[in-house]
Short mmCIF file of C-alpha atoms and ligand atoms in Angstrom, two decimals:
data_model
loop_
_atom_site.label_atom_id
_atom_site.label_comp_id
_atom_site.label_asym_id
_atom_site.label_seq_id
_atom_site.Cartn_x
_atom_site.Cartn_y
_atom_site.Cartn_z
CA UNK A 1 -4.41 5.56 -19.63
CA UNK A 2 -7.60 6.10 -18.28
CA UNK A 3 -9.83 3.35 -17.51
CA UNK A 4 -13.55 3.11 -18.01
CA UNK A 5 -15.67 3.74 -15.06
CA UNK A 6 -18.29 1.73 -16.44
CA UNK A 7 -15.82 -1.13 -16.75
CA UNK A 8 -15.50 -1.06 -12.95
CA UNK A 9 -18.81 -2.06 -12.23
CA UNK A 10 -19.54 -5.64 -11.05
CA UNK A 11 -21.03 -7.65 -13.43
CA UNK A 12 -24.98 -8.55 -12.65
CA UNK A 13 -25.14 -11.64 -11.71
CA UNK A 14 -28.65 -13.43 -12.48
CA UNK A 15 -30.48 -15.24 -9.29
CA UNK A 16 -31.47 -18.21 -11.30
CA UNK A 17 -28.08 -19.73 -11.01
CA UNK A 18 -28.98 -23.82 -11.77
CA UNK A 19 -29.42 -25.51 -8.69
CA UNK A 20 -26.46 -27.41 -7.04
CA UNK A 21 -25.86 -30.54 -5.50
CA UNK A 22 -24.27 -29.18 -2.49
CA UNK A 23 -23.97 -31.96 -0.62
CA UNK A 24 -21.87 -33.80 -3.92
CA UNK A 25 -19.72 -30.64 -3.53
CA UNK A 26 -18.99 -31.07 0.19
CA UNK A 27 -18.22 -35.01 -0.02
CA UNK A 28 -16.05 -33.40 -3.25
CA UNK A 29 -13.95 -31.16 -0.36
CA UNK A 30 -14.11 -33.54 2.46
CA UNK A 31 -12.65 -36.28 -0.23
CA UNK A 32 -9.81 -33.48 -1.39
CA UNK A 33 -8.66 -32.94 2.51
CA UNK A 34 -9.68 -30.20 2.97
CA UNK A 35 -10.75 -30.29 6.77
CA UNK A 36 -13.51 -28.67 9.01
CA UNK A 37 -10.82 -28.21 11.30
CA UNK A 38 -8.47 -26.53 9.66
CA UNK A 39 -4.83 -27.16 9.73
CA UNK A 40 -1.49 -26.29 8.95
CA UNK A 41 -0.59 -25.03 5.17
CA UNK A 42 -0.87 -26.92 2.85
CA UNK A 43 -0.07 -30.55 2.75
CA UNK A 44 -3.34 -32.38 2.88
CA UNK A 45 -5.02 -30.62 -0.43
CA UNK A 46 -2.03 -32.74 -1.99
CA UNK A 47 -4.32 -35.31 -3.22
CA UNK A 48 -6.70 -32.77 -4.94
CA UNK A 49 -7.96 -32.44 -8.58
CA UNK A 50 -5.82 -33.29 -11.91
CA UNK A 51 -7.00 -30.43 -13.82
CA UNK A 52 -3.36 -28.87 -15.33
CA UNK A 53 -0.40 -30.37 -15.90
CA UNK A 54 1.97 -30.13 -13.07
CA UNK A 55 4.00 -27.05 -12.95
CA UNK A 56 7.25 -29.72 -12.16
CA UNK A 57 6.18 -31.81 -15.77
CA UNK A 58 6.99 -28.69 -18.29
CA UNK A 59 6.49 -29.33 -21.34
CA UNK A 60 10.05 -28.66 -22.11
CA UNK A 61 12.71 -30.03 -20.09
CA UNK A 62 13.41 -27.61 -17.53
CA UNK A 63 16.30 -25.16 -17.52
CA UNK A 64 19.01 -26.53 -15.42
CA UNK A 65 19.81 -24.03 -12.63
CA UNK A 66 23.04 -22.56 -13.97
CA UNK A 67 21.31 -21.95 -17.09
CA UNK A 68 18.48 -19.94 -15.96
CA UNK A 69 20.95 -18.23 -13.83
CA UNK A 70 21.97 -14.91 -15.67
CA UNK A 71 24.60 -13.78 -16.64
CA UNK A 72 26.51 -11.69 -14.04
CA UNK A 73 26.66 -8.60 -15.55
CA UNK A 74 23.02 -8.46 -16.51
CA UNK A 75 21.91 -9.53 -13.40
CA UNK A 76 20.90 -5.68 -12.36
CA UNK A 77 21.57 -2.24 -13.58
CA UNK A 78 21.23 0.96 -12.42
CA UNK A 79 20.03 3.41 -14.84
CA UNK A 80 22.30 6.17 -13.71
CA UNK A 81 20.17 9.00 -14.91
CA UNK A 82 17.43 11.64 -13.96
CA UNK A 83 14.08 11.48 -15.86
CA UNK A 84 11.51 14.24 -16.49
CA UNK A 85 8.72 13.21 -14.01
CA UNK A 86 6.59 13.21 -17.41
CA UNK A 87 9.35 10.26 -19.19
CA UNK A 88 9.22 8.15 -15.54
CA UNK A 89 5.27 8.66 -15.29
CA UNK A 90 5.16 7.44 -19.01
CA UNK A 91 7.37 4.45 -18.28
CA UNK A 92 5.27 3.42 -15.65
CA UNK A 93 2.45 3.59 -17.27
CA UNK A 94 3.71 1.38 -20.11
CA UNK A 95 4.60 -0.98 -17.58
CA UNK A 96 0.98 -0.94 -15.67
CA UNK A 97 -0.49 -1.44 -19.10
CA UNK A 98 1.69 -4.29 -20.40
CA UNK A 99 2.59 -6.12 -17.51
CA UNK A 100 6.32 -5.57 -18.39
CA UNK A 101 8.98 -4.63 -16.21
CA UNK A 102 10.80 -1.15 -16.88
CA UNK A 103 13.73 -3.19 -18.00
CA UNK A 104 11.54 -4.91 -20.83
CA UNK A 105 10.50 -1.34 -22.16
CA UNK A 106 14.13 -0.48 -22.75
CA UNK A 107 15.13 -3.51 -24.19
CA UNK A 108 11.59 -2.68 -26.80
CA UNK A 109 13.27 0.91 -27.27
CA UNK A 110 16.84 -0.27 -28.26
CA UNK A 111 14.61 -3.11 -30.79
CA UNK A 112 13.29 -0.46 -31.92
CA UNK A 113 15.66 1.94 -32.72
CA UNK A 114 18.11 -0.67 -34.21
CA UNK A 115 15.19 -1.71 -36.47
CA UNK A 116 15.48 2.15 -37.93
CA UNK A 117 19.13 2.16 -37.96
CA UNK B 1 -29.97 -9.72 -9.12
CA UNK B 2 -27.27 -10.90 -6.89
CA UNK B 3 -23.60 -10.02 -5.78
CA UNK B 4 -20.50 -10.81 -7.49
CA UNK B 5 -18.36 -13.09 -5.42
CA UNK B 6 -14.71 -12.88 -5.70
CA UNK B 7 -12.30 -15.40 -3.46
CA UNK B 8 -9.31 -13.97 -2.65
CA UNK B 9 -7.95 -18.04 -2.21
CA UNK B 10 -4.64 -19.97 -1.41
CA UNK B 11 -3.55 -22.90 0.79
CA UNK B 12 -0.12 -21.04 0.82
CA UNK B 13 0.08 -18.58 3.68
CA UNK B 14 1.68 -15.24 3.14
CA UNK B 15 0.90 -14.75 -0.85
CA UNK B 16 -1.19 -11.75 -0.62
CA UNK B 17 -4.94 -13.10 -0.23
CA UNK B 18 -5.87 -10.03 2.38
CA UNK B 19 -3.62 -7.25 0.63
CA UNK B 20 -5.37 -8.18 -2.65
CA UNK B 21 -8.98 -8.36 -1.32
CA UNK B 22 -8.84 -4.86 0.44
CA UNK B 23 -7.29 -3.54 -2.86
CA UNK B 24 -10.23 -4.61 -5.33
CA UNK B 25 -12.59 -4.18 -2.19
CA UNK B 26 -11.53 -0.29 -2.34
CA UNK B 27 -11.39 -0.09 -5.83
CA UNK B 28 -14.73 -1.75 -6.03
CA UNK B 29 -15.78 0.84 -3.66
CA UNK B 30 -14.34 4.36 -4.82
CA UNK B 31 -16.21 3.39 -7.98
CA UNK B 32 -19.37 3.44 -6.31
CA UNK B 33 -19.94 -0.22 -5.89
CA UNK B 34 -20.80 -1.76 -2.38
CA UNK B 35 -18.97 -3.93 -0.55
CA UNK B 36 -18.76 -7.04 1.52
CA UNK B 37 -15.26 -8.41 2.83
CA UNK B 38 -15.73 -11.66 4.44
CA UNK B 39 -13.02 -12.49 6.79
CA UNK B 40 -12.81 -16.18 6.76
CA UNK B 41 -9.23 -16.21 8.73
CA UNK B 42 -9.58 -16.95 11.77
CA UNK B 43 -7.01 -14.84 13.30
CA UNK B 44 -9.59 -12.19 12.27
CA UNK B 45 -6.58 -9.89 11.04
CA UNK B 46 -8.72 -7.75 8.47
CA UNK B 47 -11.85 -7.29 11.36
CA UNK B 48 -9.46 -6.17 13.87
CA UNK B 49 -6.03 -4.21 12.41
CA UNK B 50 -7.63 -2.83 9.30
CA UNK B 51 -11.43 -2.12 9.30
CA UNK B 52 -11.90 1.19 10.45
CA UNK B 53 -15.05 2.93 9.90
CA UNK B 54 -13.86 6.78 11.03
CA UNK B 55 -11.32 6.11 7.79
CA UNK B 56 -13.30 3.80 5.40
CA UNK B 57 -15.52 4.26 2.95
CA UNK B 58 -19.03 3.28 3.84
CA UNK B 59 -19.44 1.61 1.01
CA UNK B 60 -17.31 -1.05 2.45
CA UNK B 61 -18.29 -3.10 5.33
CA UNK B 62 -16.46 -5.88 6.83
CA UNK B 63 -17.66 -9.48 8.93
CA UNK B 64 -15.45 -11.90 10.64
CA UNK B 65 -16.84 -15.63 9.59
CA UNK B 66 -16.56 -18.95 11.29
CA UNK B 67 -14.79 -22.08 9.11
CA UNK B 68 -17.58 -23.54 8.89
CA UNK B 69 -20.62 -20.72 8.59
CA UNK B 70 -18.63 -19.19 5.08
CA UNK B 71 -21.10 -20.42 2.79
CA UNK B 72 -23.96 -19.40 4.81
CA UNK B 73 -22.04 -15.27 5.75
CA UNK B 74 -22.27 -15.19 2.15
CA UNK B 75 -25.78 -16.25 1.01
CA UNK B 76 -27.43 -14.16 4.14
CA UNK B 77 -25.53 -11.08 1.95
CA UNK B 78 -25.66 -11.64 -1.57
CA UNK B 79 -28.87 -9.71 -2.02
CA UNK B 80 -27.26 -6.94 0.19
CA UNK B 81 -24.25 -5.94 -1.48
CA UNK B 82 -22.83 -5.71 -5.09
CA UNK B 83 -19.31 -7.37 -4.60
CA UNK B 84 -18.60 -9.84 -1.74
CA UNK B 85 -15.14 -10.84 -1.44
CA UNK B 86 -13.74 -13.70 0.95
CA UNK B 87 -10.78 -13.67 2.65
CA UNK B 88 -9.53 -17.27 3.36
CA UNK B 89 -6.35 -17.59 5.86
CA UNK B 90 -3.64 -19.55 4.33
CA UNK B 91 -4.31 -23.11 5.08
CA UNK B 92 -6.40 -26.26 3.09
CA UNK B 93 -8.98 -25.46 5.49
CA UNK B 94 -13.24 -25.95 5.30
CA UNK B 95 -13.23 -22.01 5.02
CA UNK B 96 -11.24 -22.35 1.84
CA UNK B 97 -12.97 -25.13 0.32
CA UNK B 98 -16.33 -23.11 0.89
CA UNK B 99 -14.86 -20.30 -0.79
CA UNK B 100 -13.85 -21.86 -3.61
CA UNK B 101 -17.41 -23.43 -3.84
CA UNK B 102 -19.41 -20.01 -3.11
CA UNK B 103 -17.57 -17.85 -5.15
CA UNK B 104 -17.83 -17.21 -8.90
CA UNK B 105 -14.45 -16.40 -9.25
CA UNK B 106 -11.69 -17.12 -7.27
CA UNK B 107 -8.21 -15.03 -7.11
CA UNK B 108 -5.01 -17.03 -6.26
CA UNK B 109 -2.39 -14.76 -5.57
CA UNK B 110 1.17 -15.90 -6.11
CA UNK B 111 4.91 -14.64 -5.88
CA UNK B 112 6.82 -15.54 -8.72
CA UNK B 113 8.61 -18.53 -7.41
CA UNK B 114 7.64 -22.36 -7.85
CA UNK B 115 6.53 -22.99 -3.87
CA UNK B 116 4.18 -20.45 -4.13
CA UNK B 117 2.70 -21.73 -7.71
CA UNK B 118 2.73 -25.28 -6.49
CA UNK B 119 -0.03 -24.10 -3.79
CA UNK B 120 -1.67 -22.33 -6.78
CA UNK B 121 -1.68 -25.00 -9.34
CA UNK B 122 -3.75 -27.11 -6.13
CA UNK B 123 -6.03 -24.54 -6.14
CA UNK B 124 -6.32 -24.11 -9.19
CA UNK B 125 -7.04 -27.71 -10.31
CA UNK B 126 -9.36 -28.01 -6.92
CA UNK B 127 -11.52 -25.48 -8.91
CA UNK B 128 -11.33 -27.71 -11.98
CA UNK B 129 -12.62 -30.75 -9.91
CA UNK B 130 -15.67 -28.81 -8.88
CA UNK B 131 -16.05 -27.33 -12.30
CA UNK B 132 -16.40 -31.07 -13.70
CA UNK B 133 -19.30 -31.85 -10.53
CA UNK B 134 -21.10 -28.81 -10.88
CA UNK B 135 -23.39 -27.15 -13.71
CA UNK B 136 -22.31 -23.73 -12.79
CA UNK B 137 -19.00 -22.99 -14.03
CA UNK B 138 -16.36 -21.16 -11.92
CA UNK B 139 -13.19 -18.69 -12.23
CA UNK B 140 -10.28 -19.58 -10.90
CA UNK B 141 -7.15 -17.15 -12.03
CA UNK B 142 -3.57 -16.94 -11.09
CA UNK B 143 -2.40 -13.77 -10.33
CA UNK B 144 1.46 -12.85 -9.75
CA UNK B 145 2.05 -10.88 -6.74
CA UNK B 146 5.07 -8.91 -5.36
CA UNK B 147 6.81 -8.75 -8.84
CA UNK B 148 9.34 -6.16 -9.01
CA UNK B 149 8.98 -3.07 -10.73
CA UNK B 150 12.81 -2.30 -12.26
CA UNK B 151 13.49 -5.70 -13.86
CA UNK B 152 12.75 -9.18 -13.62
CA UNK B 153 15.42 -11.75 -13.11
CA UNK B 154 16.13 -14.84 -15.25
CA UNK B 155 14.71 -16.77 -13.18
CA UNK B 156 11.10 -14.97 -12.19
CA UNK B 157 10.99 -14.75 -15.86
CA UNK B 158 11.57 -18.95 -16.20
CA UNK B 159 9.08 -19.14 -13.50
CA UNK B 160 6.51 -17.11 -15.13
CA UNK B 161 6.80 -18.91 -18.79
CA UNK B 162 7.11 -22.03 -17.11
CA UNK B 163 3.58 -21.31 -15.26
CA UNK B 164 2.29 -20.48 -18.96
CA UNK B 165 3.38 -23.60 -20.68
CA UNK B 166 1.71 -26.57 -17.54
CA UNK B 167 -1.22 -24.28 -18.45
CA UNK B 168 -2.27 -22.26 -15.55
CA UNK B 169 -4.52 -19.47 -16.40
CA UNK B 170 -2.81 -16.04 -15.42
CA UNK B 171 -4.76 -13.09 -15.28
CA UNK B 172 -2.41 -10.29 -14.21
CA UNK B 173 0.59 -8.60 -12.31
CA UNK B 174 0.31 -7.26 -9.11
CA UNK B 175 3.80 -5.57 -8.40
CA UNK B 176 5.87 -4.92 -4.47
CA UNK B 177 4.46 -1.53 -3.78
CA UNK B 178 4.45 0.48 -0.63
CA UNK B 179 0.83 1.60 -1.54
CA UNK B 180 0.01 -2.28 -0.33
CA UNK B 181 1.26 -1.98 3.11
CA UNK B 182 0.36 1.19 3.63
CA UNK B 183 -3.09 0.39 3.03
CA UNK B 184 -3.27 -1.53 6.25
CA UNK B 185 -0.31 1.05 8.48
CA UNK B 186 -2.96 3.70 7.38
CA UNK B 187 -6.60 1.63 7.61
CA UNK B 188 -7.55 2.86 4.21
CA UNK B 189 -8.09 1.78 0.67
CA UNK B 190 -5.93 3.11 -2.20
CA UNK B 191 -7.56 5.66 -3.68
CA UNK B 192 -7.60 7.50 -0.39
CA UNK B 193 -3.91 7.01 -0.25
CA UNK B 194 -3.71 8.78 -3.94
CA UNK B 195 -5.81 11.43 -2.75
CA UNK B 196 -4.02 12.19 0.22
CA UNK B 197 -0.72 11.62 -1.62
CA UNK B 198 0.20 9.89 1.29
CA UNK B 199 2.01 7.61 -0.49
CA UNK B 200 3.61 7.92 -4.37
CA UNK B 201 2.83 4.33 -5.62
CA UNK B 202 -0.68 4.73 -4.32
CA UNK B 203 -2.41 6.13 -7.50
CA UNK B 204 -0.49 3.16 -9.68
CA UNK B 205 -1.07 0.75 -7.54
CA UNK B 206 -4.92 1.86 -7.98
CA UNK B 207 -4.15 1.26 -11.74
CA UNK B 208 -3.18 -1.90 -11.92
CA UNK B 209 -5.73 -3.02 -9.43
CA UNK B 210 -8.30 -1.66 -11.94
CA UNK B 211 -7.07 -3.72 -14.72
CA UNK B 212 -7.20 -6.66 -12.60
CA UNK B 213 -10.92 -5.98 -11.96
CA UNK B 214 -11.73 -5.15 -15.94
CA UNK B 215 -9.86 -8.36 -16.52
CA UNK B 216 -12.32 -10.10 -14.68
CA UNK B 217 -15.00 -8.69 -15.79
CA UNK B 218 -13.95 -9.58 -19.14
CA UNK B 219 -12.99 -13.29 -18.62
CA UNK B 220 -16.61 -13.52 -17.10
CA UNK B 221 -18.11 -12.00 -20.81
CA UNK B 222 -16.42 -14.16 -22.40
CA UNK B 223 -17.88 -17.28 -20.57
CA UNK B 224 -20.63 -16.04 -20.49
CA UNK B 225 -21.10 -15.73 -24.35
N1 LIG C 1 1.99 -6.36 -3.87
C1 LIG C 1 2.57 -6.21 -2.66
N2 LIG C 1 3.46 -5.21 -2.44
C2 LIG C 1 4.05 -5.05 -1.24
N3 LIG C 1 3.82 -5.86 -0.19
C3 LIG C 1 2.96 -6.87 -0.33
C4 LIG C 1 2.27 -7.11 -1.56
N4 LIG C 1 1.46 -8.18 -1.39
C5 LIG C 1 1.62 -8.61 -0.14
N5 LIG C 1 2.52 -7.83 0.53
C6 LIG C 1 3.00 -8.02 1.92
O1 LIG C 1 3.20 -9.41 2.14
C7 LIG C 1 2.77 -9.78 3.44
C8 LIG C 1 1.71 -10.88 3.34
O2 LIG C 1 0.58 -10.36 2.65
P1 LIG C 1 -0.91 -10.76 3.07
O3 LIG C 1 -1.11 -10.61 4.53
O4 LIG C 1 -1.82 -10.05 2.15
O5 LIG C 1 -0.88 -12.30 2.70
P2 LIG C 1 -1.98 -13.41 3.04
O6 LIG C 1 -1.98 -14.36 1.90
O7 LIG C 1 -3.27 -12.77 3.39
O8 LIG C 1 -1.35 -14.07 4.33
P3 LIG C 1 -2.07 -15.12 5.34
O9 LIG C 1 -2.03 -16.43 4.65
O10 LIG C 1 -1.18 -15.05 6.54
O11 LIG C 1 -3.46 -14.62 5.58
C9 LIG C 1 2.28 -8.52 4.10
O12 LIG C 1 3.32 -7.99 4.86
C10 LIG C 1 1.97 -7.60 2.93
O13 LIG C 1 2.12 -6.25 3.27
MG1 LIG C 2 -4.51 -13.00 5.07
#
């Protein structure tokens, strides 16, 4: 896959962006901790913002630990085998383009070839 | 017409913030863009181990900022270049807040784990809090860092649904690559890396650095329309 040059060009952004209140913004920062300082990672931008839901307040109630632990055997696999450069290339590339892992590509392959069987 | 400013922005330390800035920066670059990095840490790290100009592009040019003079760095270059990206050192610092604030769309790189998207989700809903102040409307995207190529575990693969459902905007996958490192052991951008086949993760690495940039482009058409 081959991606557009032309896609790869910034975006032009106008001048006329609306005017701000930058002094609301910095009262906005100094309010959220953050400090002209600086400081060590982390703790004081602990008061900031309520935009999304916490990541600890799924939705769902979480996965206890031994659950979302696999199980052993699946855990990792070798795929004892030597690929054509052109096959491993090709895997890659599905994985670049899909955000998948290689192991997600096989487990697509074996849905797919039990759906013809 | 001005320069598109990209934040490469976390409180956490370690996530990626410089790695993925000199990526897009060279990307940016080998595509015949210029570019401004805009080293906000003040360890000065990407001023003094990686900027090189004997093996750099031209098109890429890079200043060391103060905390506190971030905002102004970047409006004395926004006529000047076409991409500016900042480079905040991992801490809830001024530099970071004047990122956020600057920039009209702001990266927060984050390893699959829920420390790392805890500092992200801040960052995140920081943006949101400005967002509701301000009549300009700004980016702010997730993206996962360091995920491994073979397979993903159980539980990187809780992590990442989990980040989906509390409804923080991902944009993409940055995988562990030695193309990433090797950008800063060689003091060179990616697509010189591919060239020089220096490295064999180089030219994929390029790839999916590519799709993070068209993704961007694309979340900024569709706000815009
Ligand atoms: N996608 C990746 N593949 C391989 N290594 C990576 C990747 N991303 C980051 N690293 C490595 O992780 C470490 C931290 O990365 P980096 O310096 O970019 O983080 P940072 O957020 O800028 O850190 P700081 O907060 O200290 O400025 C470095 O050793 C870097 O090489
Ligand atoms: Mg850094």
């Amino acid at each position: 896959m081959t991606l557009q040059r032309a896609s790869l060009r910034p975006p032009r952004i106008s001048d006329d962006a609306p005017a701000e209140d930058g002094k609301r913004l910095n009262e906005l920062a100094k309010s959220s901790g953050f400090g002209i300082s600086g400081g060590p990672s982390g703790q004081e931008a602990d008061r900031v913002g309520e935009g999304a839901r916490s990541v600890l307040l799924p939705a769902q109630p979480r996965m206890s630990l031994r659950d979302r632990r696999p199980p052993k055997e699946t855990r990792s696999f070798n795929f004892n085998c030597k690929m054509k450069p052109r096959i491993k290339d090709k895997i890659d590339e599905i994985c670049i383009a899909r955000g998948v892992s290689q192991a997600d590509v096989i487990e697509m392959l074996i849905e797919h070839y039990d759906l013809k069987a | 017409m001005a320069a598109f400013i990209i934040a490469c922005a976390s409180s956490k330390g370690g996530c990626g913030k410089t790695t993925l800035a000199v990526a897009i920066a060279g990307v940016y670059a080998s595509n015949g863009s210029s570019v401004l990095l805009v080293d906000a840490d003040s360890r000065k790290r990407l001023q003094e181990e990686w900027y090189n100009p004997e093996t750099l592009s031209p098109k890429i040019k890079v200043i060391s900022s103060r905390v506190e003079d971030v905002e102004t760095d970047v409006s004395k270059n926004r006529d000047v270049f076409d991409v500016i990206i900042i480079d905040v050192e991992g801490s809830a610092n001024w530099a970071l807040a004047q990122a956020l604030q600057v920039a009209h769309f702001s990266l927060v790189p984050s390893n699959v784990s829920f420390q790392d998207l805890k500092d992200a989700q801040k960052v995140y809903n920081y943006v949101e809090s400005i967002n509701k102040e301000s009549k300009r409307y700004r980016h702010c995207w997730i993206v996962w860092n360091r995920v491994p190529t073979a397979i993903r575990s159980k539980e990187m693969k809780a992590t990442m649904d989990e980040a989906v459902t509390s409804g923080l905007p991902i944009l993409t996958t940055i995988h562990e690559r030695d193309a990433y490192k090797a950008m800063f052991s060689y003091q060179t951008t990616l697509d010189k890396l591919r060239e020089d086949e220096a490295v064999p993760s180089a030219g994929k690495a390029e790839q999916e650095i590519a799709i993070l940039i068209s993704a961007m482009h694309e979340k900024l058409e569709a706000q815009a329309a």
